[in-house]
mmCIF file of C-alpha atoms in Angstrom:
data_model
loop_
_atom_site.group_PDB
_atom_site.id
_atom_site.type_symbol
_atom_site.label_atom_id
_atom_site.label_comp_id
_atom_site.label_asym_id
_atom_site.label_seq_id
_atom_site.Cartn_x
_atom_site.Cartn_y
_atom_site.Cartn_z
ATOM 1 C CA MET A 1 -21.381 26.752 16.720
ATOM 2 C CA ALA A 2 -21.104 23.054 17.513
ATOM 3 C CA PRO A 3 -19.990 20.849 14.629
ATOM 4 C CA MET A 4 -22.681 18.784 12.960
ATOM 5 C CA LYS A 5 -22.731 15.129 13.943
ATOM 6 C CA ALA A 6 -22.315 12.567 11.220
ATOM 7 C CA ALA A 7 -25.416 10.607 10.361
ATOM 8 C CA PRO A 8 -25.462 7.151 11.939
ATOM 9 C CA MET A 9 -24.499 4.344 9.624
ATOM 10 C CA ARG A 10 -27.204 2.037 8.405
ATOM 11 C CA PRO A 11 -26.551 -1.684 7.914
ATOM 12 C CA THR A 12 -26.435 -2.903 4.334
ATOM 13 C CA ALA A 13 -27.084 -6.524 5.269
ATOM 14 C CA LYS A 14 -27.909 -8.720 8.247
ATOM 15 C CA PHE A 15 -26.848 -12.335 8.691
ATOM 16 C CA SER A 16 -25.326 -14.733 11.216
ATOM 17 C CA ILE A 17 -21.781 -15.980 11.635
ATOM 18 C CA SER A 18 -21.650 -19.732 12.079
ATOM 19 C CA PHE A 19 -18.665 -20.639 14.280
ATOM 20 C CA GLY A 20 -19.042 -24.378 14.834
ATOM 21 C CA LEU A 21 -22.262 -24.725 16.849
ATOM 22 C CA VAL A 22 -22.086 -21.052 17.867
ATOM 23 C CA THR A 23 -24.292 -18.589 15.973
ATOM 24 C CA ILE A 24 -23.592 -14.834 16.082
ATOM 25 C CA PRO A 25 -26.216 -12.481 14.559
ATOM 26 C CA VAL A 26 -24.425 -9.470 13.037
ATOM 27 C CA ALA A 27 -25.202 -6.416 10.952
ATOM 28 C CA ALA A 28 -22.817 -5.388 8.157
ATOM 29 C CA TYR A 29 -21.969 -1.702 7.626
ATOM 30 C CA ASN A 30 -20.007 -0.280 4.699
ATOM 31 C CA ALA A 31 -16.465 0.398 5.904
ATOM 32 C CA THR A 32 -15.577 2.591 2.913
ATOM 33 C CA ASP A 33 -17.164 5.700 1.436
ATOM 34 C CA SER A 34 -17.003 5.807 -2.338
ATOM 35 C CA SER A 35 -18.915 9.102 -2.478
ATOM 36 C CA THR A 36 -15.802 11.026 -1.386
ATOM 37 C CA SER A 37 -13.738 9.852 -4.360
ATOM 38 C CA VAL A 38 -13.264 12.054 -7.405
ATOM 39 C CA SER A 39 -15.827 11.338 -10.111
ATOM 40 C CA PHE A 40 -16.621 12.995 -13.425
ATOM 41 C CA VAL A 41 -19.741 13.270 -15.558
ATOM 42 C CA ARG A 42 -19.741 12.935 -19.310
ATOM 43 C CA ILE A 43 -20.579 16.070 -21.290
ATOM 44 C CA HIS A 44 -21.019 17.127 -24.889
ATOM 45 C CA THR A 45 -17.855 19.160 -25.576
ATOM 46 C CA ALA A 46 -19.653 21.373 -28.112
ATOM 47 C CA ASP A 47 -22.202 22.846 -25.712
ATOM 48 C CA GLY A 48 -21.477 21.328 -22.235
ATOM 49 C CA GLY A 49 -24.688 19.329 -22.106
ATOM 50 C CA ARG A 50 -24.810 16.164 -19.990
ATOM 51 C CA VAL A 51 -24.460 12.847 -21.809
ATOM 52 C CA ARG A 52 -26.604 10.295 -19.966
ATOM 53 C CA ASN A 53 -26.883 6.527 -20.129
ATOM 54 C CA GLN A 54 -30.426 5.789 -21.155
ATOM 55 C CA PRO A 55 -31.792 2.241 -20.642
ATOM 56 C CA VAL A 56 -32.899 1.332 -24.144
ATOM 57 C CA CYS A 57 -34.324 -2.041 -25.219
ATOM 58 C CA SER A 58 -32.149 -3.639 -27.886
ATOM 59 C CA LEU A 59 -35.219 -5.129 -29.627
ATOM 60 C CA GLU A 60 -37.683 -2.230 -29.568
ATOM 61 C CA GLY A 61 -35.205 0.672 -29.510
ATOM 62 C CA VAL A 62 -37.226 2.566 -26.890
ATOM 63 C CA GLU A 63 -36.325 3.746 -23.388
ATOM 64 C CA ILE A 64 -37.427 1.380 -20.604
ATOM 65 C CA PRO A 65 -38.768 2.604 -17.229
ATOM 66 C CA PRO A 66 -37.026 1.293 -14.080
ATOM 67 C CA ASP A 67 -39.943 -0.876 -12.999
ATOM 68 C CA GLU A 68 -39.671 -2.898 -16.225
ATOM 69 C CA ILE A 69 -35.966 -3.679 -15.844
ATOM 70 C CA GLY A 70 -35.130 -7.137 -14.507
ATOM 71 C CA ARG A 71 -32.275 -9.622 -14.391
ATOM 72 C CA GLY A 72 -31.092 -12.025 -17.034
ATOM 73 C CA TYR A 73 -28.299 -14.574 -17.321
ATOM 74 C CA LYS A 74 -26.378 -15.328 -20.521
ATOM 75 C CA PRO A 75 -24.706 -18.764 -20.678
ATOM 76 C CA ASP A 76 -21.162 -18.721 -22.013
ATOM 77 C CA ASP A 77 -21.885 -21.102 -24.912
ATOM 78 C CA ARG A 78 -25.149 -19.549 -26.096
ATOM 79 C CA ASP A 79 -26.460 -16.204 -27.316
ATOM 80 C CA THR A 80 -29.753 -16.587 -25.490
ATOM 81 C CA VAL A 81 -30.440 -14.528 -22.356
ATOM 82 C CA VAL A 82 -32.470 -16.377 -19.703
ATOM 83 C CA PRO A 83 -34.734 -14.138 -17.552
ATOM 84 C CA LEU A 84 -34.429 -14.642 -13.771
ATOM 85 C CA SER A 85 -36.920 -13.310 -11.261
ATOM 86 C CA ASP A 86 -36.443 -12.541 -7.563
ATOM 87 C CA ASP A 87 -38.326 -15.736 -6.759
ATOM 88 C CA ASP A 88 -35.845 -17.739 -8.843
ATOM 89 C CA LEU A 89 -32.924 -16.294 -6.915
ATOM 90 C CA ASP A 90 -34.636 -16.792 -3.560
ATOM 91 C CA ALA A 91 -35.139 -20.444 -4.416
ATOM 92 C CA LEU A 92 -31.411 -21.074 -4.818
ATOM 93 C CA PRO A 93 -30.272 -23.748 -2.326
ATOM 94 C CA LEU A 94 -27.657 -21.508 -0.712
ATOM 95 C CA PRO A 95 -26.974 -22.057 2.982
ATOM 96 C CA THR A 96 -24.878 -18.880 2.816
ATOM 97 C CA ALA A 97 -27.911 -16.706 2.008
ATOM 98 C CA LYS A 98 -28.406 -15.772 5.662
ATOM 99 C CA THR A 99 -25.327 -17.274 7.288
ATOM 100 C CA LEU A 100 -21.584 -16.746 6.955
ATOM 101 C CA THR A 101 -20.167 -20.191 7.662
ATOM 102 C CA ILE A 102 -16.536 -20.104 8.754
ATOM 103 C CA LEU A 103 -14.708 -22.908 6.952
ATOM 104 C CA ALA A 104 -11.150 -22.448 8.249
ATOM 105 C CA PHE A 105 -8.851 -20.227 10.295
ATOM 106 C CA VAL A 106 -5.591 -19.219 8.620
ATOM 107 C CA ALA A 107 -2.782 -16.701 9.088
ATOM 108 C CA GLY A 108 -3.601 -13.303 7.638
ATOM 109 C CA GLY A 109 -0.439 -13.377 5.524
ATOM 110 C CA ASP A 110 -1.758 -16.428 3.662
ATOM 111 C CA ILE A 111 -4.436 -14.299 1.955
ATOM 112 C CA ASP A 112 -3.376 -12.970 -1.445
ATOM 113 C CA PRO A 113 -3.866 -9.169 -1.403
ATOM 114 C CA LEU A 114 -5.119 -9.415 -5.001
ATOM 115 C CA GLN A 115 -8.217 -11.149 -3.641
ATOM 116 C CA MET A 116 -9.103 -8.313 -1.257
ATOM 117 C CA GLY A 117 -12.405 -6.628 -2.038
ATOM 118 C CA LYS A 118 -14.848 -4.362 -0.225
ATOM 119 C CA GLY A 119 -14.736 -4.131 3.552
ATOM 120 C CA TYR A 120 -17.577 -4.144 6.085
ATOM 121 C CA TYR A 121 -17.766 -3.451 9.809
ATOM 122 C CA LEU A 122 -19.682 -6.188 11.608
ATOM 123 C CA GLY A 123 -21.796 -4.990 14.508
ATOM 124 C CA ILE A 124 -23.670 -6.928 17.166
ATOM 125 C CA ASP A 125 -27.277 -7.352 16.028
ATOM 126 C CA SER A 126 -28.840 -8.656 19.269
ATOM 127 C CA PRO A 127 -28.016 -8.658 22.994
ATOM 128 C CA ALA A 128 -27.525 -12.435 22.879
ATOM 129 C CA ALA A 129 -24.817 -12.018 20.244
ATOM 130 C CA ALA A 130 -22.562 -9.848 22.447
ATOM 131 C CA LYS A 131 -20.757 -12.619 24.306
ATOM 132 C CA PRO A 132 -20.065 -14.981 21.357
ATOM 133 C CA TYR A 133 -19.039 -11.912 19.308
ATOM 134 C CA VAL A 134 -16.403 -10.923 21.888
ATOM 135 C CA LEU A 135 -15.359 -14.555 22.288
ATOM 136 C CA LEU A 136 -14.661 -14.985 18.565
ATOM 137 C CA ARG A 137 -12.822 -11.666 18.380
ATOM 138 C CA GLU A 138 -10.526 -12.379 21.335
ATOM 139 C CA ALA A 139 -9.879 -15.959 20.209
ATOM 140 C CA MET A 140 -8.710 -14.739 16.783
ATOM 141 C CA GLU A 141 -6.564 -12.029 18.371
ATOM 142 C CA ARG A 142 -4.818 -14.489 20.702
ATOM 143 C CA HIS A 143 -4.513 -17.187 18.055
ATOM 144 C CA GLN A 144 -3.406 -14.615 15.427
ATOM 145 C CA ARG A 145 -5.708 -16.083 12.832
ATOM 146 C CA VAL A 146 -8.425 -14.832 10.495
ATOM 147 C CA GLY A 147 -11.579 -16.696 9.565
ATOM 148 C CA LEU A 148 -12.442 -17.719 5.991
ATOM 149 C CA GLY A 149 -15.992 -18.492 4.944
ATOM 150 C CA LYS A 150 -18.739 -17.979 2.369
ATOM 151 C CA ILE A 151 -21.613 -15.506 2.356
ATOM 152 C CA ALA A 152 -24.273 -14.505 -0.178
ATOM 153 C CA LEU A 153 -24.392 -10.703 -0.518
ATOM 154 C CA HIS A 154 -26.625 -8.793 -2.933
ATOM 155 C CA GLY A 155 -27.673 -11.979 -4.717
ATOM 156 C CA ARG A 156 -24.173 -13.408 -5.148
ATOM 157 C CA GLU A 157 -22.191 -15.900 -3.130
ATOM 158 C CA THR A 158 -18.663 -14.806 -2.332
ATOM 159 C CA LEU A 159 -15.685 -15.720 -0.222
ATOM 160 C CA ALA A 160 -15.184 -13.617 2.875
ATOM 161 C CA MET A 161 -12.517 -13.074 5.500
ATOM 162 C CA ILE A 162 -13.300 -12.072 9.090
ATOM 163 C CA ARG A 163 -10.620 -10.454 11.241
ATOM 164 C CA PRO A 164 -10.468 -8.495 14.509
ATOM 165 C CA MET A 165 -9.717 -4.771 14.327
ATOM 166 C CA GLU A 166 -9.781 -2.211 17.147
ATOM 167 C CA GLY A 167 -12.223 -4.157 19.284
ATOM 168 C CA ALA A 168 -14.568 -5.055 16.443
ATOM 169 C CA LEU A 169 -14.910 -7.686 13.735
ATOM 170 C CA VAL A 170 -14.347 -6.676 10.116
ATOM 171 C CA MET A 171 -15.404 -8.639 7.066
ATOM 172 C CA GLN A 172 -13.454 -8.407 3.822
ATOM 173 C CA VAL A 173 -15.040 -9.721 0.630
ATOM 174 C CA LEU A 174 -12.595 -11.895 -1.338
ATOM 175 C CA LEU A 175 -12.445 -12.688 -5.026
ATOM 176 C CA TRP A 176 -12.626 -16.330 -6.046
ATOM 177 C CA PRO A 177 -9.243 -17.822 -7.058
ATOM 178 C CA HIS A 178 -10.401 -18.197 -10.685
ATOM 179 C CA GLN A 179 -10.988 -14.423 -10.800
ATOM 180 C CA ILE A 180 -7.256 -13.749 -10.388
ATOM 181 C CA ARG A 181 -5.696 -13.658 -13.836
ATOM 182 C CA PRO A 182 -2.357 -15.425 -14.463
ATOM 183 C CA MET A 183 0.775 -13.317 -15.000
ATOM 184 C CA ASP A 184 1.586 -14.786 -18.396
ATOM 185 C CA GLY A 185 3.438 -12.222 -20.517
ATOM 186 C CA VAL A 186 3.820 -9.674 -17.714
ATOM 187 C CA LEU A 187 7.576 -10.175 -17.217
ATOM 188 C CA PRO A 188 10.254 -10.598 -19.895
ATOM 189 C CA GLU A 189 11.778 -14.040 -20.345
ATOM 190 C CA ARG A 190 15.245 -12.770 -19.391
ATOM 191 C CA GLN A 191 15.465 -10.481 -16.409
ATOM 192 C CA PRO A 192 18.530 -8.363 -15.525
ATOM 193 C CA GLU A 193 20.779 -9.411 -12.683
ATOM 194 C CA VAL A 194 21.461 -7.063 -9.786
ATOM 195 C CA ALA A 195 24.675 -7.002 -7.792
ATOM 196 C CA PRO A 196 24.650 -7.624 -4.020
ATOM 197 C CA ALA A 197 25.983 -4.080 -3.486
ATOM 198 C CA GLU A 198 22.985 -2.668 -5.367
ATOM 199 C CA VAL A 199 20.572 -4.709 -3.243
ATOM 200 C CA ALA A 200 22.317 -3.482 -0.084
ATOM 201 C CA ALA A 201 22.063 0.121 -1.318
ATOM 202 C CA ALA A 202 18.351 -0.355 -1.996
ATOM 203 C CA GLU A 203 17.888 -1.734 1.536
ATOM 204 C CA THR A 204 19.705 1.311 2.931
ATOM 205 C CA LEU A 205 17.344 3.530 0.967
ATOM 206 C CA MET A 206 14.353 1.615 2.362
ATOM 207 C CA ASP A 207 15.648 2.123 5.907
ATOM 208 C CA SER A 208 16.032 5.861 5.265
ATOM 209 C CA PHE A 209 12.296 6.306 4.641
ATOM 210 C CA GLY A 210 10.475 7.726 7.613
ATOM 211 C CA ALA A 211 6.996 6.931 8.903
ATOM 212 C CA LEU A 212 3.871 8.014 7.022
ATOM 213 C CA SER A 213 2.541 11.428 7.952
ATOM 214 C CA GLU A 214 -0.990 12.791 7.759
ATOM 215 C CA ASP A 215 0.018 14.804 4.723
ATOM 216 C CA ASP A 216 1.205 11.653 2.929
ATOM 217 C CA VAL A 217 -2.229 10.038 3.127
ATOM 218 C CA HIS A 218 -4.143 13.223 2.250
ATOM 219 C CA ASP A 219 -6.073 13.434 -1.041
ATOM 220 C CA HIS A 220 -4.230 16.359 -2.648
ATOM 221 C CA TYR A 221 -5.621 15.468 -6.084
ATOM 222 C CA ARG A 222 -9.183 16.182 -4.969
ATOM 223 C CA GLU A 223 -8.166 19.541 -3.454
ATOM 224 C CA ALA A 224 -6.307 20.543 -6.630
ATOM 225 C CA LEU A 225 -9.295 19.571 -8.768
ATOM 226 C CA GLU A 226 -11.656 21.600 -6.563
ATOM 227 C CA GLU A 227 -9.315 24.603 -6.903
ATOM 228 C CA ILE A 228 -9.424 24.323 -10.698
ATOM 229 C CA VAL A 229 -13.239 24.212 -10.616
ATOM 230 C CA ALA A 230 -13.402 27.192 -8.232
ATOM 231 C CA ALA A 231 -11.014 29.157 -10.444
ATOM 232 C CA LYS A 232 -13.111 28.465 -13.545
ATOM 233 C CA LEU A 233 -16.287 29.595 -11.770
ATOM 234 C CA ALA A 234 -14.523 32.784 -10.591
ATOM 235 C CA HIS A 235 -12.856 33.383 -13.986
ATOM 236 C CA ARG A 236 -9.365 33.403 -12.501
ATOM 237 C CA GLU A 237 -6.195 31.381 -12.697
ATOM 238 C CA PRO A 238 -5.923 28.453 -10.257
ATOM 239 C CA GLU A 239 -3.525 28.926 -7.359
ATOM 240 C CA PHE A 240 -1.406 25.967 -6.276
ATOM 241 C CA PRO A 241 1.318 25.806 -3.613
ATOM 242 C CA ALA A 242 4.827 25.529 -4.986
ATOM 243 C CA GLY A 243 6.091 21.970 -4.915
ATOM 244 C CA GLU A 244 9.381 20.267 -5.586
ATOM 245 C CA GLU A 245 10.000 19.261 -9.188
ATOM 246 C CA GLN A 246 10.524 15.576 -9.707
ATOM 247 C CA PRO A 247 13.564 14.630 -11.796
ATOM 248 C CA ALA A 248 12.653 13.329 -15.226
ATOM 249 C CA GLY A 249 14.491 11.034 -17.612
ATOM 250 C CA GLN A 250 15.930 7.559 -17.466
ATOM 251 C CA VAL A 251 18.258 6.659 -14.607
ATOM 252 C CA MET A 252 21.548 5.582 -16.136
ATOM 253 C CA ASP A 253 23.606 4.919 -12.992
ATOM 254 C CA LEU A 254 21.444 2.863 -10.637
ATOM 255 C CA MET A 255 23.981 2.818 -7.798
ATOM 256 C CA ALA A 256 24.482 6.584 -7.907
ATOM 257 C CA ALA A 257 20.717 7.124 -7.955
ATOM 258 C CA LEU A 258 20.284 4.948 -4.851
ATOM 259 C CA GLN A 259 23.032 6.776 -2.969
ATOM 260 C CA ASP A 260 21.645 10.185 -3.985
ATOM 261 C CA SER A 261 18.201 9.068 -2.828
ATOM 262 C CA VAL A 262 19.560 8.093 0.596
ATOM 263 C CA ARG A 263 21.245 11.499 0.967
ATOM 264 C CA ALA A 264 18.062 13.304 -0.124
ATOM 265 C CA ALA A 265 15.937 11.320 2.341
ATOM 266 C CA LYS A 266 18.271 12.134 5.227
ATOM 267 C CA LYS A 267 18.477 15.785 4.217
ATOM 268 C CA SER A 268 14.667 16.044 4.198
ATOM 269 C CA ARG A 269 14.647 14.831 7.828
ATOM 270 C CA GLY A 270 17.383 17.262 8.841
ATOM 271 C CA GLU A 271 20.027 14.585 9.354
ATOM 272 C CA ASP A 272 23.714 15.093 8.628
ATOM 273 C CA GLU A 273 24.865 13.559 5.336
ATOM 274 C CA GLY A 274 27.896 12.203 7.142
ATOM 275 C CA THR A 275 25.721 9.503 8.716
ATOM 276 C CA GLU A 276 25.260 7.639 5.424
ATOM 277 C CA GLY A 277 25.659 3.935 6.009
ATOM 278 C CA ALA A 278 25.733 4.352 9.788
ATOM 279 C CA PRO A 279 23.075 2.597 11.838
ATOM 280 C CA ASP A 280 20.459 4.807 13.427
ATOM 281 C CA GLY A 281 19.939 3.522 16.936
ATOM 282 C CA GLY A 282 17.606 6.192 18.184
ATOM 283 C CA GLY A 283 20.100 9.003 17.563
ATOM 284 C CA SER A 284 23.289 7.338 18.843
ATOM 285 C CA GLY A 285 24.550 6.731 15.305
ATOM 286 C CA ARG A 286 24.038 10.298 14.123
ATOM 287 C CA THR A 287 26.959 12.658 13.748
ATOM 288 C CA THR A 288 26.919 16.445 14.018
ATOM 289 C CA LYS A 289 28.952 18.749 11.815
ATOM 290 C CA LYS A 290 31.300 19.588 14.686
ATOM 291 C CA SER A 291 32.057 15.972 15.424
ATOM 292 C CA THR A 292 32.569 15.361 11.696
ATOM 293 C CA ALA A 293 35.074 18.222 11.571
ATOM 294 C CA LYS A 294 36.888 16.837 14.631
ATOM 295 C CA LYS A 295 37.096 13.405 13.011
ATOM 296 C CA THR A 296 38.451 14.959 9.814
ATOM 297 C CA ALA A 297 41.116 16.901 11.756
ATOM 298 C CA ALA A 298 42.040 13.767 13.715
ATOM 299 C CA LYS A 299 42.462 11.840 10.474
ATOM 300 C CA LYS A 300 44.753 14.563 9.068
ATOM 301 C CA THR A 301 46.853 14.585 12.267
ATOM 302 C CA ALA A 302 47.145 10.823 12.215
ATOM 303 C CA ALA A 303 48.123 10.906 8.565
ATOM 304 C CA THR A 304 50.834 13.537 9.258
ATOM 305 C CA LYS A 305 52.285 11.465 12.121
ATOM 306 C CA THR A 306 52.319 8.376 9.952
ATOM 307 C CA ALA A 307 54.117 10.187 7.154
ATOM 308 C CA THR A 308 56.708 11.592 9.620
ATOM 309 C CA THR A 309 57.295 8.148 11.100
ATOM 310 C CA LYS A 310 57.795 6.595 7.673
ATOM 311 C CA SER A 311 60.190 9.366 6.674
ATOM 312 C CA ALA A 312 62.228 8.919 9.856
ATOM 313 C CA ALA A 313 62.271 5.178 9.342
ATOM 314 C CA LYS A 314 63.655 5.605 5.838
ATOM 315 C CA LYS A 315 66.413 8.013 6.974
ATOM 316 C CA THR A 316 67.622 5.853 9.864
ATOM 317 C CA PRO A 317 68.534 2.778 7.775
ATOM 318 C CA ALA A 318 70.258 5.071 5.276
ATOM 319 C CA LYS A 319 72.579 6.481 7.974
ATOM 320 C CA LYS A 320 73.282 3.027 9.333
ATOM 321 C CA THR A 321 74.187 1.771 5.851
ATOM 322 C CA ALA A 322 76.616 4.645 5.233
ATOM 323 C CA ALA A 323 78.297 4.085 8.627
ATOM 324 C CA ALA A 324 78.610 0.378 7.929
ATOM 325 C CA LYS A 325 80.332 1.062 4.607
ATOM 326 C CA LYS A 326 82.886 3.376 6.261
ATOM 327 C CA THR A 327 83.612 0.817 8.966
ATOM 328 C CA ALA A 328 84.051 -1.924 6.393
ATOM 329 C CA GLY A 329 86.421 0.277 4.386
ATOM 330 C CA ARG A 330 88.574 1.024 7.397
ATOM 331 C CA GLY A 331 88.720 -2.617 8.372
ATOM 332 C CA GLY A 332 89.828 -3.561 4.865
ATOM 333 C CA ARG A 333 92.731 -1.123 4.869
ATOM 334 C CA ARG A 334 93.887 -2.386 8.262
ATOM 335 C CA ALA A 335 93.839 -5.996 7.114
ATOM 336 C CA GLY A 336 95.865 -5.074 4.072
#
């Protein structure tokens, strides 16, 4: 049986990118799928009934139907709520309502990751948009820059970043700078000092990490939750694969913990522990157990030879000294 094809994506918005005097009509598609994330419903623990959020009017105390629910805006300095209709919002003098105007091109690293919001794929919305679309994409790829602009989405104006990705343009919604809270009180006034050797050990541990695997980026939490639900429906105990236990407790010796972590990382990749601290140049820096044993034997042999040489060196001057004393004694008797 052939696998079912995924339903085609539908655009959530349509607008134009303004790149100087160039206009590019695009359609925005959701790049993320929030429906696949784990979500819970609220229940009444006594009987398992659903607890729902009912839209109730704060003045009348009655439930309000959806067609009677509108928008309102509450000023910061007043308790009054001002009603706003769709016509009021449409009348806003926003040039960004239908156009994303690029204001600047910057390096991608200049964007604070805290500002990153929802992502959208931008598709070509008309045949005439194909060439300027490709032109903007290739220019940003060669120039290694991303575009910053403003766009009004879902009734709100927001900052946006446009960047090339795998032959397409992607738009990332950005938070305004005033929406990023300051870090006051996050860190203590006095922070501990770390020794250079500890920093070097941490860098060695970072180098020992391998590349991400498919299993690393798999949602195991969702699978475990689904197993618990299936077990409850089948009136059985949940079955989970055995996993490694993580060590608990406070780390007292930071240096020892770093070194143990490096050894554990290498052991998990099947590398010899004797390579600790050695550079990994595509396998040339790795040492097998046999070569380690040979090196150990060579060190012992060298140590034995050194000890023998030192012992011989000590004995030789002793003999020479005794012979010199005898010669001096004989010469003294002859002179007398």
